[in-house]
Coordinates of C-alpha atoms in Angstrom, one line a residue:
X1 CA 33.3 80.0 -80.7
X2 CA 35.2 82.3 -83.1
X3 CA 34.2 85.7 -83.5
X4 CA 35.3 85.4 -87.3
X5 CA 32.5 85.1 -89.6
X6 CA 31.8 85.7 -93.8
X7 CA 29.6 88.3 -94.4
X8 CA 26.7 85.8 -94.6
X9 CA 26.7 83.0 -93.0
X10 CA 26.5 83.3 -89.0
X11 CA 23.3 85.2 -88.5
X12 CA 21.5 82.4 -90.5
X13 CA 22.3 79.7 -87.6
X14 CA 19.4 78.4 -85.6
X15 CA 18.7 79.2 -81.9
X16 CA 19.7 75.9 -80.7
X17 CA 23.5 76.2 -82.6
X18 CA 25.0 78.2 -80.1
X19 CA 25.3 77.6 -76.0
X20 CA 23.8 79.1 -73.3
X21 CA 24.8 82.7 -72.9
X22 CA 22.2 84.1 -70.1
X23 CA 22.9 83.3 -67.0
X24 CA 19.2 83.7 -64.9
X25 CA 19.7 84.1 -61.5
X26 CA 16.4 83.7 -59.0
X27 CA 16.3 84.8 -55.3
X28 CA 18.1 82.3 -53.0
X29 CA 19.8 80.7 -55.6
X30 CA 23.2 80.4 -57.0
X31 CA 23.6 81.3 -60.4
X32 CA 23.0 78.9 -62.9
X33 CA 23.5 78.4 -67.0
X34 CA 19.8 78.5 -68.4
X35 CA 19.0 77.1 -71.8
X36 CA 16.3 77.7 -73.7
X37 CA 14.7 74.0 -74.2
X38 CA 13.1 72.9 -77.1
X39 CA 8.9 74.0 -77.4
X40 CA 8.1 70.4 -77.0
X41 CA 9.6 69.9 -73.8
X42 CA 9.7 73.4 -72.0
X43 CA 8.7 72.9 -68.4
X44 CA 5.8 74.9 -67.4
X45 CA 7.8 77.5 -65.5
X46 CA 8.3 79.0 -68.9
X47 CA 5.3 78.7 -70.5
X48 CA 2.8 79.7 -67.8
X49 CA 4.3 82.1 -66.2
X50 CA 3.0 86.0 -66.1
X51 CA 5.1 88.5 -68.3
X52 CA 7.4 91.0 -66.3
X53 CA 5.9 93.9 -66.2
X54 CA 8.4 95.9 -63.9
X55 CA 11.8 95.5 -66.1
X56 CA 14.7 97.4 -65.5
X57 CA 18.5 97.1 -67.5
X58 CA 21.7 97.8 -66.2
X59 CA 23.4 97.8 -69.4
X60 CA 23.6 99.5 -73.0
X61 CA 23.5 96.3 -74.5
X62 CA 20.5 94.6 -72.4
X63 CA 18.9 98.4 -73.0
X64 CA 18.9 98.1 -76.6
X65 CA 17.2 94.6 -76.3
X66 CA 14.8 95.5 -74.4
X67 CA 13.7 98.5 -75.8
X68 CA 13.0 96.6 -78.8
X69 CA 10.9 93.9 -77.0
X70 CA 8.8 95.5 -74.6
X71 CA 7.1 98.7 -75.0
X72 CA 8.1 101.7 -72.1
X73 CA 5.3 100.9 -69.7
X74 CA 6.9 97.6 -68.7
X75 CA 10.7 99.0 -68.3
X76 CA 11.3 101.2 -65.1
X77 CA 14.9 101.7 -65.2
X78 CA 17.6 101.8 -67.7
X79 CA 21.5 102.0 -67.8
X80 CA 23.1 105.2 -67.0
X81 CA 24.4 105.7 -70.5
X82 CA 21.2 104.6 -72.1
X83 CA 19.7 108.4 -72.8
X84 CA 23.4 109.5 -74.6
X85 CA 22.6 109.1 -78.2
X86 CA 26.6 108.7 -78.9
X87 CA 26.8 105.6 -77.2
X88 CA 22.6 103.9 -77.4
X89 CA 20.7 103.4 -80.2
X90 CA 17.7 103.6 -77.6
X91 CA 18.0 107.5 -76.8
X92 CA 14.7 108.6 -77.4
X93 CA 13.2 105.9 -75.6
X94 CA 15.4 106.1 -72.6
X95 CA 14.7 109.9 -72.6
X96 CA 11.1 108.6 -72.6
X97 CA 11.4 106.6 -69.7
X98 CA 13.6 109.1 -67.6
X99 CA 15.1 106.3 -64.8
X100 CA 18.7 105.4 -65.1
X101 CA 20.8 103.6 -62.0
X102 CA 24.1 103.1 -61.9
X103 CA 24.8 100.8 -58.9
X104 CA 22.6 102.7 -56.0
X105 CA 21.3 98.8 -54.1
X106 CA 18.5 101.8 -52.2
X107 CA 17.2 103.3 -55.6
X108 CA 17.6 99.9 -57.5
X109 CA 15.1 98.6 -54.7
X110 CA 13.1 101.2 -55.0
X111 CA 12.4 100.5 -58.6
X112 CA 9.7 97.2 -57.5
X113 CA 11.6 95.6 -60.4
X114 CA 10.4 92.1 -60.8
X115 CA 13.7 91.2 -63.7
X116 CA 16.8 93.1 -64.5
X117 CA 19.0 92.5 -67.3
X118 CA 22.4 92.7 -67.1
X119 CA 25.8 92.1 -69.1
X120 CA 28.7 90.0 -68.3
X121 CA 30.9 93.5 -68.3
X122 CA 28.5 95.1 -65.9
X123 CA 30.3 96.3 -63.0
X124 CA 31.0 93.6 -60.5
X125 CA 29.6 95.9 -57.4
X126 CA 26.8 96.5 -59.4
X127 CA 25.7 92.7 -59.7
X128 CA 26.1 92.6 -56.2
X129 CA 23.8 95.8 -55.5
X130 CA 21.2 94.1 -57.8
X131 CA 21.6 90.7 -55.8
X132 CA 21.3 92.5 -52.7
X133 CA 17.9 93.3 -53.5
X134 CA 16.6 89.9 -54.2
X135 CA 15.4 90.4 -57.6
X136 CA 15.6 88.0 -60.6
X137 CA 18.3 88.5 -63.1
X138 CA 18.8 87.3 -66.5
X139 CA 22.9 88.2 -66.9
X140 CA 24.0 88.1 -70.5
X141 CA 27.3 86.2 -71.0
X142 CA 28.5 86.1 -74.8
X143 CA 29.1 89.0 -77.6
X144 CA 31.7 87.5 -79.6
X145 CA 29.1 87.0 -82.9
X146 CA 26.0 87.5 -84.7
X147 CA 24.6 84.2 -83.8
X148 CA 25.3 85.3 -80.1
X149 CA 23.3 88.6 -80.5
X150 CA 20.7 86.0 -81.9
X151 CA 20.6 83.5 -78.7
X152 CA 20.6 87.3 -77.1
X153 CA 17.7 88.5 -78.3
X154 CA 16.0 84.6 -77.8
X155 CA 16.3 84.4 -74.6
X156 CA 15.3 87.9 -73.2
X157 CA 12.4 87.4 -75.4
X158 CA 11.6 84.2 -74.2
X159 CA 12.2 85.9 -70.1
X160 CA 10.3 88.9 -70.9
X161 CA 7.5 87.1 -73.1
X162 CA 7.8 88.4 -76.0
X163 CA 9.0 85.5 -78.4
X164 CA 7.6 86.3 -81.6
X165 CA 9.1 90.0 -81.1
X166 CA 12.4 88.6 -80.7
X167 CA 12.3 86.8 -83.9
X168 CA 10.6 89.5 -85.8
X169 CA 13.6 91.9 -84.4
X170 CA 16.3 89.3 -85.8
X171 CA 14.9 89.2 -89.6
X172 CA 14.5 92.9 -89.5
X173 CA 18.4 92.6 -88.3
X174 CA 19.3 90.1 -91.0
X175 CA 17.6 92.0 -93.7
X176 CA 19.8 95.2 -92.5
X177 CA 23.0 93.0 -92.6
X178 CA 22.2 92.1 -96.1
X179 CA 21.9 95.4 -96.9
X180 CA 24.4 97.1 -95.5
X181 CA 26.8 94.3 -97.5
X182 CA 25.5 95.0 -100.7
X183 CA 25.8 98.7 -100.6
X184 CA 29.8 98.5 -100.0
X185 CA 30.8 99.8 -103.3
X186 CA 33.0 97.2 -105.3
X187 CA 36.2 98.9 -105.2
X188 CA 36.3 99.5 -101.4
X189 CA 35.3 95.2 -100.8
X190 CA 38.2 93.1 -98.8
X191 CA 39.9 97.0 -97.6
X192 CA 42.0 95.9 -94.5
X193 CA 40.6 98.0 -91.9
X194 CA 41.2 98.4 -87.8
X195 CA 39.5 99.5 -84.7
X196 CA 41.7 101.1 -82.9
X197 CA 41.2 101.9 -79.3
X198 CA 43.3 104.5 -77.0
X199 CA 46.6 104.3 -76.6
X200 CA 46.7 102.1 -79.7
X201 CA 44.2 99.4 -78.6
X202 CA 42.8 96.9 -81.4
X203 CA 39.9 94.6 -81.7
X204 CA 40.5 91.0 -82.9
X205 CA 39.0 88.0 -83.3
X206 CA 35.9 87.3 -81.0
X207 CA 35.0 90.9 -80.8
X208 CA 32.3 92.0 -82.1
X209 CA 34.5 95.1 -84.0
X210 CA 35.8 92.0 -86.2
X211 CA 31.8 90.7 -86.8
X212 CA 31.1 94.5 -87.8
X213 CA 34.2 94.6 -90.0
X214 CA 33.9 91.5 -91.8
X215 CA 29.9 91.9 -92.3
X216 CA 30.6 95.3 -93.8
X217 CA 32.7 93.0 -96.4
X218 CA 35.8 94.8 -95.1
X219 CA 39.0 92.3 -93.5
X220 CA 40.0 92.9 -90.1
X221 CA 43.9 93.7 -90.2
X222 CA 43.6 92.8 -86.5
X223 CA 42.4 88.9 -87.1
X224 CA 45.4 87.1 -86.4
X225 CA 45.1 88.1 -82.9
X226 CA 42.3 87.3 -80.1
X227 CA 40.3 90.2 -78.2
X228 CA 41.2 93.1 -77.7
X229 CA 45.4 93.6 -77.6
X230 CA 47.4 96.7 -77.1
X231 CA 50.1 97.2 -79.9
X232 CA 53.6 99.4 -80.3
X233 CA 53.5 101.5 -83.2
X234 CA 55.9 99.8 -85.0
X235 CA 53.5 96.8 -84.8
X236 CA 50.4 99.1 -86.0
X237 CA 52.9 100.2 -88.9
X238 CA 53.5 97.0 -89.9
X239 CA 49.6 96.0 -90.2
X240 CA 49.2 99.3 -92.5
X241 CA 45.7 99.3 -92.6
X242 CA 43.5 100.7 -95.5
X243 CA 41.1 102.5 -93.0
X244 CA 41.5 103.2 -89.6
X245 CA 38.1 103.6 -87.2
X246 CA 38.2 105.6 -84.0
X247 CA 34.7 105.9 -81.7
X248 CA 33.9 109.1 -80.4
X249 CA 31.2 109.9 -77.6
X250 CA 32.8 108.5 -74.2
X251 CA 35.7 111.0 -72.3
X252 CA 38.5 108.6 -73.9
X253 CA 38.1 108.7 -77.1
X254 CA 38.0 112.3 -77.0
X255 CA 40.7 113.7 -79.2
X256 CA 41.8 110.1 -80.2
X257 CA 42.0 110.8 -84.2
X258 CA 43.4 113.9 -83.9
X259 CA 46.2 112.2 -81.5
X260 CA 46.7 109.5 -84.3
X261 CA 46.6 112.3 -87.0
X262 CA 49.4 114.5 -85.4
X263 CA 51.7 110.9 -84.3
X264 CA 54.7 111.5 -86.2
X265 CA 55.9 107.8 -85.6
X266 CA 52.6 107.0 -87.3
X267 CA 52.7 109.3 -90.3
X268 CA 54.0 106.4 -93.2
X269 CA 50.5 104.9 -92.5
X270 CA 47.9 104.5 -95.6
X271 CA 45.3 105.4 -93.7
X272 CA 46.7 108.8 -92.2
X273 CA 48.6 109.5 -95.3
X274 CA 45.3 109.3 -97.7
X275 CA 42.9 110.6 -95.0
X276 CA 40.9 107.7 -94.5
X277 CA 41.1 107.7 -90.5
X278 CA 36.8 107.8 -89.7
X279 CA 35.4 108.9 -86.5
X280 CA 32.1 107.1 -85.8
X281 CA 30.0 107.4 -83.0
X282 CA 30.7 104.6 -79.8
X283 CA 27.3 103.3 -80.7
X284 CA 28.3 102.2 -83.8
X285 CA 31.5 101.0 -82.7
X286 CA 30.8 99.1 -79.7
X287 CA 27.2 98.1 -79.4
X288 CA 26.6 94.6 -78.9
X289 CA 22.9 94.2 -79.5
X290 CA 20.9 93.5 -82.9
X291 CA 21.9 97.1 -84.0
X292 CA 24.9 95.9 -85.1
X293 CA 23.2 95.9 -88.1
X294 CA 22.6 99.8 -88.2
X295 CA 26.3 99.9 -86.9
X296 CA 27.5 97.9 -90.1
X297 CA 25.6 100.4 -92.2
X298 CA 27.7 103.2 -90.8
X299 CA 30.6 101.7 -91.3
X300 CA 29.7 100.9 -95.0
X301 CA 28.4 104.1 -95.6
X302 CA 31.7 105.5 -94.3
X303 CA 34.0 103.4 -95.9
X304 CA 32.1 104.5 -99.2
X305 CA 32.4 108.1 -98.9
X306 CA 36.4 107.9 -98.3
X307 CA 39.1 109.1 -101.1

């Protein structure tokens, strides 16, 4: 699945387009690739049984989900970074809820969880503390598109119970993507832009930097090449991007566009020499759940105030 999409046309696919991306993992079991199956045929399992209503989430990602899909009573634990409103969209909440774990198997325990969410870059030690305890995981696998943040909102909602929620969070997040695209002013459509990462990371294809990018109606300089790829300056010269984007809020970024700002060998650039180098907030930059949308809107909003 390519991470390269028009400004329209992947958030309209249907649930059952895309495969499995959650992993669901029961006590005593190995883990397994669950997909959803159609109403019609659903085995019981899924239709009878109780809500969760001791959820915790091990990642920002799974946190933003399921902050949107179940109200605070039913979520006892979130990620660690969860309550840092530079890197969650869910800040308030989390402050709200006041439990974050990192990869403690005694606290995790502790919690009486009966689901946790995770992400396929959660910390390999802290799957293992979570399978330690027995619990039942749903692990989500794919961010590489808006249709997987789509089949990511589906099937928590379906695990947690809260199906129509789900699909009332993904119009709300298609009606922000429209938006968002509609707003970039004229002049500024089809800009060649880059994330760029420290030491002089970018974001390709099948990232979701690129979705972000190219739903703002922007063109990812970066989208000949896959994932995430490190690059010489001579290479980032040669790309001479309109508009550079750096994320602020985690210890690495930290001084990042002042770094690129001050590189001499970087100086001939377009987007240093016209001042179009834009800080936004790692939330924006990285988040992988249905705010993308709000994410986009930053961007555009950026990208509309530039010289």
């Amino acid at each position: 699945m390519t991470g390269r999409h028009n400004a329209q046309g992947n958030w309209s696919r249907t649930a059952t387009a895309v495969a499995a991306v959650t992993a669901v993992v029961w006590p005593g079991t190995a883990c397994q690739s669950f997909r959803a199956p159609a109403d019609n045929h659903r085995p019981a399992a899924h239709t009878t049984a109780p809500k969760p209503q001791r959820i915790a989430s091990l990642s920002v990602g799974t946190d933003e989900i399921l902050c949107a899909l179940a109200p605070p009573e039913r979520i006892v634990a979130l990620s660690k970074y969860a309550a840092d409103p530079e890197v969650s969209y869910v800040a308030d909440t989390a402050r709200q809820i006041g439990v974050f774990v990192e990869r403690e198997p005694e606290r995790i325990l502790a919690l009486r969880a009966d689901l946790v969410l995770l992400a396929r870059y959660t910390k390999a030690e802290l799957r293992q503390a979570v399978e330690q305890t027995g619990t039942p995981t749903v692990v989500v696998e794919d961010f590489r598109s808006l249709a997987d943040i789509e089949n990511n909102l589906r099937r928590i909602g379906q695990t947690v119970g809260e199906v129509e929620r789900a699909e009332a969070v993904i119009a709300d997040m298609r009606a922000k993507l429209a938006e968002a695209r509609a707003g970039l002013r004229p002049d500024r459509a089809g800009w060649r832009a880059l994330y760029l990462m420290p030491p002089l990371m970018v974001a390709g294809r099948d990232t979701m930097a690129d979705v972000k990018l190219t739903a703002a109606g922007l063109r990812n300089a970066a989208a000949d090449l896959t994932g995430h790829v490190a690059l010489s300056a001579e290479a980032l010269l040669a790309r001479d991007p309109d508009v550079i984007f750096v994320a602020t809020g985690l210890a690495a970024d930290r001084g990042f566009r002042e770094q690129l700002l001050a590189d001499k060998r970087l100086a001939s650039l377009s987007a240093i020499r016209k001042w179009r180098v834009v800080a936004l907030p790692s939330r924006s930059l990285r988040t992988v759940s249905h705010h993308v949308a709000d994410a986009v809107g930053d961007i555009v909003r950026a990208v509309n105030a530039l010289p």
